[in-house]
PDB file of C-alpha atoms and ligand atoms in Angstrom:
ATOM      1  CA  MET A   1     144.145 106.148  66.264  1.00 83.00           C
ATOM      2  CA  ILE A   2     142.891 102.416  65.737  1.00 94.00           C
ATOM      3  CA  SER A   3     139.239 102.526  67.430  1.00 96.00           C
ATOM      4  CA  LEU A   4     136.743  99.123  67.646  1.00 98.00           C
ATOM      5  CA  SER A   5     134.906 101.068  70.240  1.00 98.00           C
ATOM      6  CA  GLY A   6     131.545  99.444  70.058  1.00 97.00           C
ATOM      7  CA  ARG A   7     132.668  96.044  67.514  1.00 98.00           C
ATOM      8  CA  THR A   8     131.751  92.555  68.753  1.00 98.00           C
ATOM      9  CA  ALA A   9     134.928  90.041  66.985  1.00 98.00           C
ATOM     10  CA  LEU A  10     135.548  86.437  67.534  1.00 99.00           C
ATOM     11  CA  VAL A  11     139.246  84.635  68.327  1.00 99.00           C
ATOM     12  CA  THR A  12     139.705  81.042  67.563  1.00 98.00           C
ATOM     13  CA  GLY A  13     142.645  79.080  69.136  1.00 98.00           C
ATOM     14  CA  ALA A  14     142.911  82.935  71.123  1.00 98.00           C
ATOM     15  CA  SER A  15     144.110  81.110  74.801  1.00 97.00           C
ATOM     16  CA  ARG A  16     147.979  81.613  74.179  1.00 96.00           C
ATOM     17  CA  GLY A  17     150.569  83.030  71.798  1.00 97.00           C
ATOM     18  CA  ILE A  18     149.111  84.666  68.756  1.00 98.00           C
ATOM     19  CA  GLY A  19     145.441  84.278  69.213  1.00 98.00           C
ATOM     20  CA  ARG A  20     145.791  85.415  73.249  1.00 98.00           C
ATOM     21  CA  ALA A  21     147.757  88.807  71.458  1.00 98.00           C
ATOM     22  CA  ILE A  22     145.150  89.617  68.584  1.00 98.00           C
ATOM     23  CA  ALA A  23     142.329  89.178  71.493  1.00 98.00           C
ATOM     24  CA  GLU A  24     144.008  91.636  74.144  1.00 98.00           C
ATOM     25  CA  SER A  25     144.914  93.692  71.395  1.00 98.00           C
ATOM     26  CA  LEU A  26     141.200  93.852  70.137  1.00 98.00           C
ATOM     27  CA  VAL A  27     140.235  94.815  73.680  1.00 98.00           C
ATOM     28  CA  ALA A  28     142.642  97.262  74.063  1.00 98.00           C
ATOM     29  CA  SER A  29     141.137  98.945  70.968  1.00 98.00           C
ATOM     30  CA  GLY A  30     138.161  99.474  72.194  1.00 98.00           C
ATOM     31  CA  ALA A  31     135.793  95.687  71.054  1.00 98.00           C
ATOM     32  CA  ARG A  32     134.349  93.188  72.844  1.00 98.00           C
ATOM     33  CA  VAL A  33     135.995  89.888  71.892  1.00 98.00           C
ATOM     34  CA  ALA A  34     134.822  86.006  72.348  1.00 98.00           C
ATOM     35  CA  ILE A  35     138.119  84.216  73.214  1.00 98.00           C
ATOM     36  CA  ALA A  36     137.889  80.525  71.436  1.00 98.00           C
ATOM     37  CA  ASP A  37     139.663  77.789  73.048  1.00 97.00           C
ATOM     38  CA  LEU A  38     139.378  74.047  73.023  1.00 98.00           C
ATOM     39  CA  ASP A  39     139.157  73.962  76.939  1.00 97.00           C
ATOM     40  CA  LEU A  40     136.692  76.108  78.685  1.00 98.00           C
ATOM     41  CA  ALA A  41     138.155  76.467  81.798  1.00 98.00           C
ATOM     42  CA  THR A  42     141.180  77.786  79.716  1.00 98.00           C
ATOM     43  CA  ALA A  43     139.124  80.548  77.750  1.00 98.00           C
ATOM     44  CA  GLU A  44     137.588  81.662  80.533  1.00 98.00           C
ATOM     45  CA  LYS A  45     140.658  82.399  82.570  1.00 98.00           C
ATOM     46  CA  THR A  46     142.332  84.034  79.605  1.00 98.00           C
ATOM     47  CA  ALA A  47     139.232  86.206  79.045  1.00 98.00           C
ATOM     48  CA  ALA A  48     139.232  87.251  83.091  1.00 98.00           C
ATOM     49  CA  GLU A  49     142.973  88.411  82.430  1.00 98.00           C
ATOM     50  CA  ILE A  50     141.956  90.285  79.268  1.00 98.00           C
ATOM     51  CA  GLY A  51     138.683  91.849  80.734  1.00 96.00           C
ATOM     52  CA  GLU A  52     135.702  92.732  77.832  1.00 95.00           C
ATOM     53  CA  SER A  53     135.906  89.480  76.634  1.00 97.00           C
ATOM     54  CA  ARG A  54     134.214  86.094  77.628  1.00 98.00           C
ATOM     55  CA  GLY A  55     135.445  82.461  76.885  1.00 98.00           C
ATOM     56  CA  PHE A  56     134.274  79.702  74.870  1.00 98.00           C
ATOM     57  CA  ALA A  57     134.805  76.451  74.122  1.00 98.00           C
ATOM     58  CA  CYS A  58     135.002  75.040  70.502  1.00 98.00           C
ATOM     59  CA  ASP A  59     137.074  72.383  69.230  1.00 98.00           C
ATOM     60  CA  VAL A  60     137.665  73.836  65.463  1.00 98.00           C
ATOM     61  CA  SER A  61     138.085  70.384  63.485  1.00 98.00           C
ATOM     62  CA  ASP A  62     134.194  69.574  64.105  1.00 98.00           C
ATOM     63  CA  PRO A  63     132.270  71.954  61.986  1.00 98.00           C
ATOM     64  CA  THR A  64     128.702  71.571  63.920  1.00 98.00           C
ATOM     65  CA  ALA A  65     130.832  72.977  66.791  1.00 98.00           C
ATOM     66  CA  VAL A  66     132.401  76.257  64.639  1.00 98.00           C
ATOM     67  CA  THR A  67     128.269  76.889  63.462  1.00 98.00           C
ATOM     68  CA  MET A  68     127.211  76.287  67.165  1.00 98.00           C
ATOM     69  CA  LEU A  69     130.106  78.822  68.478  1.00 98.00           C
ATOM     70  CA  ILE A  70     129.425  81.730  65.896  1.00 98.00           C
ATOM     71  CA  GLN A  71     125.496  81.316  66.567  1.00 98.00           C
ATOM     72  CA  THR A  72     126.063  81.167  70.522  1.00 98.00           C
ATOM     73  CA  VAL A  73     128.828  84.141  70.396  1.00 98.00           C
ATOM     74  CA  GLU A  74     125.919  86.646  68.506  1.00 98.00           C
ATOM     75  CA  ASP A  75     123.326  85.518  70.519  1.00 98.00           C
ATOM     76  CA  SER A  76     125.683  86.597  73.204  1.00 98.00           C
ATOM     77  CA  PHE A  77     126.985  89.585  71.839  1.00 98.00           C
ATOM     78  CA  GLY A  78     123.985  90.138  70.019  1.00 98.00           C
ATOM     79  CA  SER A  79     126.119  90.520  66.544  1.00 98.00           C
ATOM     80  CA  LEU A  80     129.541  89.567  65.005  1.00 98.00           C
ATOM     81  CA  ASP A  81     131.491  92.165  63.804  1.00 98.00           C
ATOM     82  CA  ILE A  82     135.080  90.619  63.072  1.00 99.00           C
ATOM     83  CA  LEU A  83     136.059  87.262  63.026  1.00 99.00           C
ATOM     84  CA  VAL A  84     139.615  86.237  63.149  1.00 99.00           C
ATOM     85  CA  ASN A  85     140.393  82.496  62.213  1.00 99.00           C
ATOM     86  CA  ASN A  86     143.311  81.995  64.141  1.00 98.00           C
ATOM     87  CA  ALA A  87     143.579  78.778  65.358  1.00 98.00           C
ATOM     88  CA  GLY A  88     146.235  76.420  63.942  1.00 98.00           C
ATOM     89  CA  ILE A  89     148.300  73.144  64.602  1.00 97.00           C
ATOM     90  CA  THR A  90     151.040  71.470  62.856  1.00 97.00           C
ATOM     91  CA  ARG A  91     151.635  67.879  62.287  1.00 97.00           C
ATOM     92  CA  ASP A  92     155.386  68.552  60.009  1.00 96.00           C
ATOM     93  CA  ASN A  93     157.364  65.138  58.787  1.00 96.00           C
ATOM     94  CA  LEU A  94     158.726  64.529  55.318  1.00 97.00           C
ATOM     95  CA  MET A  95     155.821  63.182  52.630  1.00 98.00           C
ATOM     96  CA  ALA A  96     156.885  60.339  52.432  1.00 98.00           C
ATOM     97  CA  ARG A  97     156.575  59.418  55.877  1.00 98.00           C
ATOM     98  CA  MET A  98     153.259  61.669  56.122  1.00 98.00           C
ATOM     99  CA  LYS A  99     150.008  59.688  57.990  1.00 98.00           C
ATOM    100  CA  ASP A 100     147.216  60.459  55.758  1.00 98.00           C
ATOM    101  CA  GLU A 101     145.541  61.259  59.368  1.00 98.00           C
ATOM    102  CA  ASP A 102     148.345  63.919  60.252  1.00 98.00           C
ATOM    103  CA  TRP A 103     147.404  65.898  56.715  1.00 98.00           C
ATOM    104  CA  ASP A 104     143.016  65.628  57.527  1.00 98.00           C
ATOM    105  CA  ALA A 105     144.179  67.291  61.220  1.00 98.00           C
ATOM    106  CA  VAL A 106     145.877  69.668  59.972  1.00 98.00           C
ATOM    107  CA  MET A 107     143.052  70.642  57.253  1.00 98.00           C
ATOM    108  CA  ALA A 108     140.582  70.312  59.431  1.00 99.00           C
ATOM    109  CA  VAL A 109     141.985  72.819  62.484  1.00 98.00           C
ATOM    110  CA  ASN A 110     143.240  74.988  59.498  1.00 98.00           C
ATOM    111  CA  LEU A 111     141.495  75.310  56.643  1.00 99.00           C
ATOM    112  CA  ARG A 112     137.745  73.861  56.710  1.00 99.00           C
ATOM    113  CA  SER A 113     137.022  75.661  60.476  1.00 99.00           C
ATOM    114  CA  ALA A 114     137.576  78.776  58.670  1.00 99.00           C
ATOM    115  CA  PHE A 115     135.469  77.916  55.595  1.00 99.00           C
ATOM    116  CA  VAL A 116     132.765  76.601  58.182  1.00 99.00           C
ATOM    117  CA  ALA A 117     133.029  80.423  59.817  1.00 99.00           C
ATOM    118  CA  ILE A 118     133.018  81.972  57.246  1.00 99.00           C
ATOM    119  CA  ARG A 119     129.557  80.458  56.257  1.00 98.00           C
ATOM    120  CA  ALA A 120     128.259  80.849  59.724  1.00 98.00           C
ATOM    121  CA  ALA A 121     129.512  84.140  60.321  1.00 98.00           C
ATOM    122  CA  GLN A 122     128.653  85.893  57.307  1.00 98.00           C
ATOM    123  CA  ARG A 123     124.673  85.790  57.268  1.00 98.00           C
ATOM    124  CA  GLY A 124     124.376  88.990  59.990  1.00 98.00           C
ATOM    125  CA  MET A 125     127.755  90.191  58.865  1.00 98.00           C
ATOM    126  CA  MET A 126     125.618  90.600  55.427  1.00 98.00           C
ATOM    127  CA  LYS A 127     122.544  91.992  56.896  1.00 98.00           C
ATOM    128  CA  ARG A 128     124.315  94.717  59.024  1.00 97.00           C
ATOM    129  CA  ARG A 129     125.951  95.503  55.912  1.00 98.00           C
ATOM    130  CA  TRP A 130     129.597  95.373  57.813  1.00 98.00           C
ATOM    131  CA  GLY A 131     132.061  92.641  58.598  1.00 98.00           C
ATOM    132  CA  ARG A 132     136.387  91.885  58.849  1.00 98.00           C
ATOM    133  CA  ILE A 133     137.399  88.568  58.201  1.00 99.00           C
ATOM    134  CA  ILE A 134     140.801  87.849  59.401  1.00 99.00           C
ATOM    135  CA  ASN A 135     142.796  84.685  57.983  1.00 99.00           C
ATOM    136  CA  ILE A 136     145.629  83.635  59.864  1.00 99.00           C
ATOM    137  CA  ALA A 137     147.559  82.079  56.873  1.00 99.00           C
ATOM    138  CA  SER A 138     151.693  81.764  57.118  1.00 98.00           C
ATOM    139  CA  VAL A 139     154.580  82.366  54.932  1.00 97.00           C
ATOM    140  CA  VAL A 140     155.124  78.947  54.069  1.00 97.00           C
ATOM    141  CA  GLY A 141     151.538  79.251  52.679  1.00 98.00           C
ATOM    142  CA  ILE A 142     153.550  81.513  50.470  1.00 98.00           C
ATOM    143  CA  MET A 143     156.871  79.634  49.984  1.00 96.00           C
ATOM    144  CA  GLY A 144     155.864  75.860  50.875  1.00 96.00           C
ATOM    145  CA  ASN A 145     158.449  74.276  53.253  1.00 95.00           C
ATOM    146  CA  LYS A 146     160.079  71.476  53.795  1.00 96.00           C
ATOM    147  CA  GLY A 147     158.665  68.794  56.179  1.00 96.00           C
ATOM    148  CA  GLN A 148     155.364  70.733  56.141  1.00 97.00           C
ATOM    149  CA  ALA A 149     153.433  69.670  52.653  1.00 98.00           C
ATOM    150  CA  ASN A 150     149.748  69.288  55.212  1.00 98.00           C
ATOM    151  CA  TYR A 151     150.914  72.527  56.901  1.00 98.00           C
ATOM    152  CA  ALA A 152     151.726  74.430  53.749  1.00 98.00           C
ATOM    153  CA  ALA A 153     148.873  73.231  51.645  1.00 98.00           C
ATOM    154  CA  SER A 154     146.621  74.179  53.950  1.00 99.00           C
ATOM    155  CA  LYS A 155     147.269  77.910  54.739  1.00 98.00           C
ATOM    156  CA  ALA A 156     147.724  78.189  50.800  1.00 99.00           C
ATOM    157  CA  GLY A 157     144.148  77.128  50.692  1.00 99.00           C
ATOM    158  CA  LEU A 158     143.162  79.684  53.189  1.00 99.00           C
ATOM    159  CA  ILE A 159     144.962  82.507  51.081  1.00 99.00           C
ATOM    160  CA  ALA A 160     142.483  81.199  48.298  1.00 99.00           C
ATOM    161  CA  LEU A 161     139.677  81.274  50.358  1.00 99.00           C
ATOM    162  CA  THR A 162     140.692  84.925  51.703  1.00 99.00           C
ATOM    163  CA  LYS A 163     140.575  85.953  48.392  1.00 99.00           C
ATOM    164  CA  THR A 164     137.447  83.643  46.797  1.00 99.00           C
ATOM    165  CA  ALA A 165     135.472  85.130  50.209  1.00 99.00           C
ATOM    166  CA  ALA A 166     136.698  88.991  49.840  1.00 99.00           C
ATOM    167  CA  LYS A 167     135.148  88.927  45.980  1.00 99.00           C
ATOM    168  CA  GLU A 168     131.506  86.717  47.512  1.00 98.00           C
ATOM    169  CA  LEU A 169     131.707  89.504  50.160  1.00 98.00           C
ATOM    170  CA  ALA A 170     132.603  92.940  48.946  1.00 98.00           C
ATOM    171  CA  SER A 171     128.892  94.581  48.217  1.00 98.00           C
ATOM    172  CA  ARG A 172     127.827  94.086  51.472  1.00 98.00           C
ATOM    173  CA  ASN A 173     131.277  95.931  52.864  1.00 98.00           C
ATOM    174  CA  ILE A 174     133.173  92.386  54.214  1.00 98.00           C
ATOM    175  CA  LEU A 175     136.013  92.851  53.857  1.00 98.00           C
ATOM    176  CA  VAL A 176     138.193  89.648  53.934  1.00 99.00           C
ATOM    177  CA  ASN A 177     142.175  89.884  54.219  1.00 99.00           C
ATOM    178  CA  ALA A 178     145.169  87.575  55.319  1.00 99.00           C
ATOM    179  CA  ILE A 179     147.884  88.092  57.483  1.00 99.00           C
ATOM    180  CA  ALA A 180     150.720  85.251  56.764  1.00 98.00           C
ATOM    181  CA  PRO A 181     153.755  85.533  59.694  1.00 98.00           C
ATOM    182  CA  GLY A 182     157.052  84.558  59.938  1.00 97.00           C
ATOM    183  CA  PHE A 183     158.477  83.136  62.349  1.00 95.00           C
ATOM    184  CA  ILE A 184     157.116  84.427  65.785  1.00 97.00           C
ATOM    185  CA  GLN A 185     158.369  83.021  69.292  1.00 94.00           C
ATOM    186  CA  THR A 186     154.976  80.909  70.647  1.00 92.00           C
ATOM    187  CA  ALA A 187     154.915  77.571  71.718  1.00 88.00           C
ATOM    188  CA  MET A 188     154.770  76.018  67.884  1.00 84.00           C
ATOM    189  CA  THR A 189     158.042  77.792  67.509  1.00 85.00           C
ATOM    190  CA  GLU A 190     159.450  77.024  70.920  1.00 86.00           C
ATOM    191  CA  LYS A 191     160.789  73.314  69.857  1.00 80.00           C
ATOM    192  CA  LEU A 192     163.416  75.018  67.856  1.00 81.00           C
ATOM    193  CA  SER A 193     167.008  74.807  68.959  1.00 84.00           C
ATOM    194  CA  ASP A 194     168.803  77.827  70.116  1.00 85.00           C
ATOM    195  CA  GLU A 195     171.120  77.042  66.183  1.00 86.00           C
ATOM    196  CA  ALA A 196     167.673  76.713  65.040  1.00 82.00           C
ATOM    197  CA  ARG A 197     166.550  80.024  66.075  1.00 84.00           C
ATOM    198  CA  ALA A 198     170.110  82.371  64.864  1.00 86.00           C
ATOM    199  CA  ALA A 199     169.697  80.402  61.715  1.00 84.00           C
ATOM    200  CA  LEU A 200     166.357  81.487  61.222  1.00 83.00           C
ATOM    201  CA  ALA A 201     167.160  84.905  62.859  1.00 88.00           C
ATOM    202  CA  ALA A 202     170.101  85.198  60.424  1.00 91.00           C
ATOM    203  CA  GLN A 203     167.225  84.910  57.109  1.00 92.00           C
ATOM    204  CA  ILE A 204     165.222  88.168  58.302  1.00 96.00           C
ATOM    205  CA  PRO A 205     166.494  91.100  57.521  1.00 97.00           C
ATOM    206  CA  LEU A 206     165.041  92.972  60.641  1.00 96.00           C
ATOM    207  CA  ALA A 207     167.467  90.051  62.268  1.00 93.00           C
ATOM    208  CA  ARG A 208     164.905  88.964  64.875  1.00 93.00           C
ATOM    209  CA  LEU A 209     161.893  86.667  65.134  1.00 94.00           C
ATOM    210  CA  GLY A 210     158.837  88.366  65.834  1.00 97.00           C
ATOM    211  CA  GLU A 211     156.672  88.348  68.956  1.00 97.00           C
ATOM    212  CA  PRO A 212     153.136  87.652  68.955  1.00 98.00           C
ATOM    213  CA  LYS A 213     152.035  91.486  69.255  1.00 98.00           C
ATOM    214  CA  ASP A 214     153.457  91.983  65.452  1.00 98.00           C
ATOM    215  CA  ILE A 215     150.946  90.042  64.119  1.00 98.00           C
ATOM    216  CA  ALA A 216     148.381  91.454  66.557  1.00 98.00           C
ATOM    217  CA  ASN A 217     148.993  95.051  65.451  1.00 98.00           C
ATOM    218  CA  ALA A 218     148.526  94.479  61.904  1.00 98.00           C
ATOM    219  CA  VAL A 219     145.030  92.542  62.489  1.00 98.00           C
ATOM    220  CA  ALA A 220     144.107  95.284  64.465  1.00 98.00           C
ATOM    221  CA  PHE A 221     144.243  97.692  61.985  1.00 98.00           C
ATOM    222  CA  LEU A 222     142.817  95.483  58.977  1.00 98.00           C
ATOM    223  CA  ALA A 223     139.492  95.282  61.585  1.00 98.00           C
ATOM    224  CA  SER A 224     139.462  98.554  61.476  1.00 98.00           C
ATOM    225  CA  ASP A 225     138.290 101.682  59.519  1.00 96.00           C
ATOM    226  CA  MET A 226     141.589 102.662  58.949  1.00 97.00           C
ATOM    227  CA  ALA A 227     141.463  99.659  56.317  1.00 98.00           C
ATOM    228  CA  SER A 228     137.820 100.281  55.044  1.00 98.00           C
ATOM    229  CA  TYR A 229     139.526 100.010  51.156  1.00 98.00           C
ATOM    230  CA  ILE A 230     141.799  96.618  51.408  1.00 98.00           C
ATOM    231  CA  THR A 231     140.283  93.427  50.779  1.00 99.00           C
ATOM    232  CA  GLY A 232     141.370  90.299  49.636  1.00 99.00           C
ATOM    233  CA  GLN A 233     144.856  91.122  50.201  1.00 98.00           C
ATOM    234  CA  VAL A 234     147.685  88.672  51.992  1.00 98.00           C
ATOM    235  CA  LEU A 235     149.257  91.192  54.601  1.00 98.00           C
ATOM    236  CA  VAL A 236     153.300  89.256  55.305  1.00 98.00           C
ATOM    237  CA  VAL A 237     154.566  90.512  58.387  1.00 98.00           C
ATOM    238  CA  ASP A 238     157.796  88.484  58.791  1.00 98.00           C
ATOM    239  CA  GLY A 239     160.562  91.083  59.282  1.00 98.00           C
ATOM    240  CA  GLY A 240     161.235  91.315  55.613  1.00 98.00           C
ATOM    241  CA  MET A 241     161.963  87.155  55.265  1.00 96.00           C
ATOM    242  CA  VAL A 242     159.785  86.974  51.876  1.00 95.00           C
ATOM    243  CA  MET A 243     159.877  89.918  49.797  1.00 94.00           C
TER     244      MET A 243
HETATM  245  P1  NAP B 301     150.003  77.795  69.429  1.00 88.90           P
HETATM  246  O1  NAP B 301     150.882  79.152  70.142  1.00 88.90           O
HETATM  247  O2  NAP B 301     149.844  76.474  68.895  1.00 88.90           O
HETATM  248  O3  NAP B 301     148.439  78.586  70.045  1.00 88.90           O
HETATM  249  C1  NAP B 301     147.515  77.865  68.954  1.00 88.90           C
HETATM  250  C2  NAP B 301     146.788  77.688  69.534  1.00 88.90           C
HETATM  251  O4  NAP B 301     145.336  77.112  68.201  1.00 88.90           O
HETATM  252  C3  NAP B 301     146.504  77.303  70.879  1.00 88.90           C
HETATM  253  O5  NAP B 301     145.754  78.381  71.726  1.00 88.90           O
HETATM  254  C4  NAP B 301     145.517  76.036  70.763  1.00 88.90           C
HETATM  255  O6  NAP B 301     144.426  75.666  71.490  1.00 88.90           O
HETATM  256  C5  NAP B 301     144.651  76.304  69.846  1.00 88.90           C
HETATM  257  N1  NAP B 301     144.017  75.246  68.946  1.00 88.90           N
HETATM  258  C6  NAP B 301     144.785  74.448  68.319  1.00 88.90           C
HETATM  259  N2  NAP B 301     144.143  72.878  67.974  1.00 88.90           N
HETATM  260  C7  NAP B 301     142.164  73.908  68.070  1.00 88.90           C
HETATM  261  C8  NAP B 301     141.362  73.555  67.973  1.00 88.90           C
HETATM  262  N3  NAP B 301     141.509  71.802  67.206  1.00 88.90           N
HETATM  263  N4  NAP B 301     140.072  73.685  68.223  1.00 88.90           N
HETATM  264  C9  NAP B 301     140.513  75.591  68.814  1.00 88.90           C
HETATM  265  N5  NAP B 301     141.771  75.808  69.045  1.00 88.90           N
HETATM  266  C10 NAP B 301     142.829  74.999  68.721  1.00 88.90           C
HETATM  267  O7  NAP B 301     150.285  78.392  67.984  1.00 88.90           O
HETATM  268  P2  NAP B 301     150.957  80.300  67.371  1.00 88.90           P
HETATM  269  O8  NAP B 301     152.102  80.364  66.879  1.00 88.90           O
HETATM  270  O9  NAP B 301     150.066  81.355  68.440  1.00 88.90           O
HETATM  271  O10 NAP B 301     149.584  80.014  66.031  1.00 88.90           O
HETATM  272  C11 NAP B 301     148.556  80.722  66.079  1.00 88.90           C
HETATM  273  C12 NAP B 301     148.217  80.591  64.414  1.00 88.90           C
HETATM  274  O11 NAP B 301     149.744  81.612  63.685  1.00 88.90           O
HETATM  275  C13 NAP B 301     148.073  79.856  63.934  1.00 88.90           C
HETATM  276  O12 NAP B 301     147.281  79.681  62.287  1.00 88.90           O
HETATM  277  C14 NAP B 301     149.467  79.511  63.144  1.00 88.90           C
HETATM  278  O13 NAP B 301     149.626  78.606  61.970  1.00 88.90           O
HETATM  279  C15 NAP B 301     149.622  80.553  62.298  1.00 88.90           C
HETATM  280  N6  NAP B 301     151.520  81.022  62.719  1.00 88.90           N
HETATM  281  C16 NAP B 301     152.156  80.895  63.855  1.00 88.90           C
HETATM  282  C17 NAP B 301     153.299  81.068  63.273  1.00 88.90           C
HETATM  283  C18 NAP B 301     154.274  81.243  64.412  1.00 88.90           C
HETATM  284  O14 NAP B 301     155.403  81.493  64.214  1.00 88.90           O
HETATM  285  N7  NAP B 301     154.365  80.680  65.430  1.00 88.90           N
HETATM  286  C19 NAP B 301     153.922  81.488  62.152  1.00 88.90           C
HETATM  287  C20 NAP B 301     153.462  81.587  60.814  1.00 88.90           C
HETATM  288  C21 NAP B 301     151.455  81.264  60.858  1.00 88.90           C
HETATM  289  P3  NAP B 301     144.992  74.900  73.165  1.00 88.90           P
HETATM  290  O15 NAP B 301     146.031  75.738  74.338  1.00 88.90           O
HETATM  291  O16 NAP B 301     143.925  74.322  73.664  1.00 88.90           O
HETATM  292  O17 NAP B 301     146.153  73.853  72.764  1.00 88.90           O
END
């Protein structure tokens, strides 16, 4: 049984999709959770619906805002034990047509934000000699994907950041892992046509798209004491697509 009783957590991009499911799962396991999202009212509404959580506004593409968020959560909860870097965006296009702004926007939200959050959160975790950092990457960070040079590179970068942070922080009992979701049913994948969805499912041995709770369950496990000998790993949660 996973118990996060007494732990505090922060999930970025937690108002919907995978982030919301992660927040729900951490609360269900006993943690108090900070729900961060672009819009304060949405974050607060989500927190009220989930319970045992508080909403915070933060645009993770702004390094100052991310650093302040970590401080605010620590002041508000007394500590930050579990950091989940989940907020992410896509700006897809073939490389020939991809604009510099689309490259920069994806890197800022998906990759730089995680670096800044880890840099800010590690201090308190070091003092307390306990921490869990979980970065939500993607299978395309392992495989690459046509039309997603920016997104795939950001997720590959997140995987390298995970391994580096794991090495730097292991001596202080701060464990850092990544989860690489496959195709999960959220707003991000809703744009797919029924045909594209069926074609995708055909490549997945478990023959279905994943659900946000498939990722959330893996996060709760990695955040718990059941995973205390696991660090620097990429847990692929994709119905067997990449193996
Ligand atoms: P989603 O439904 O589009 O939700 C993304 C969340 O991130 C939203 O809550 C969004 O806030 C928030 N967000 C976007 N830009 C932000 C910013 N600048 N600052 C703060 N929050 C921001 O996406 P999802 O499918 O749940 O994806 C969650 C994570 O899983 C992402 O990192 C994504 O790359 C990864 N992932 C998803 C899949 C998949 O198949 N869905 C596969 C692999 C990896 P608003 O609601 O305010 O826009």
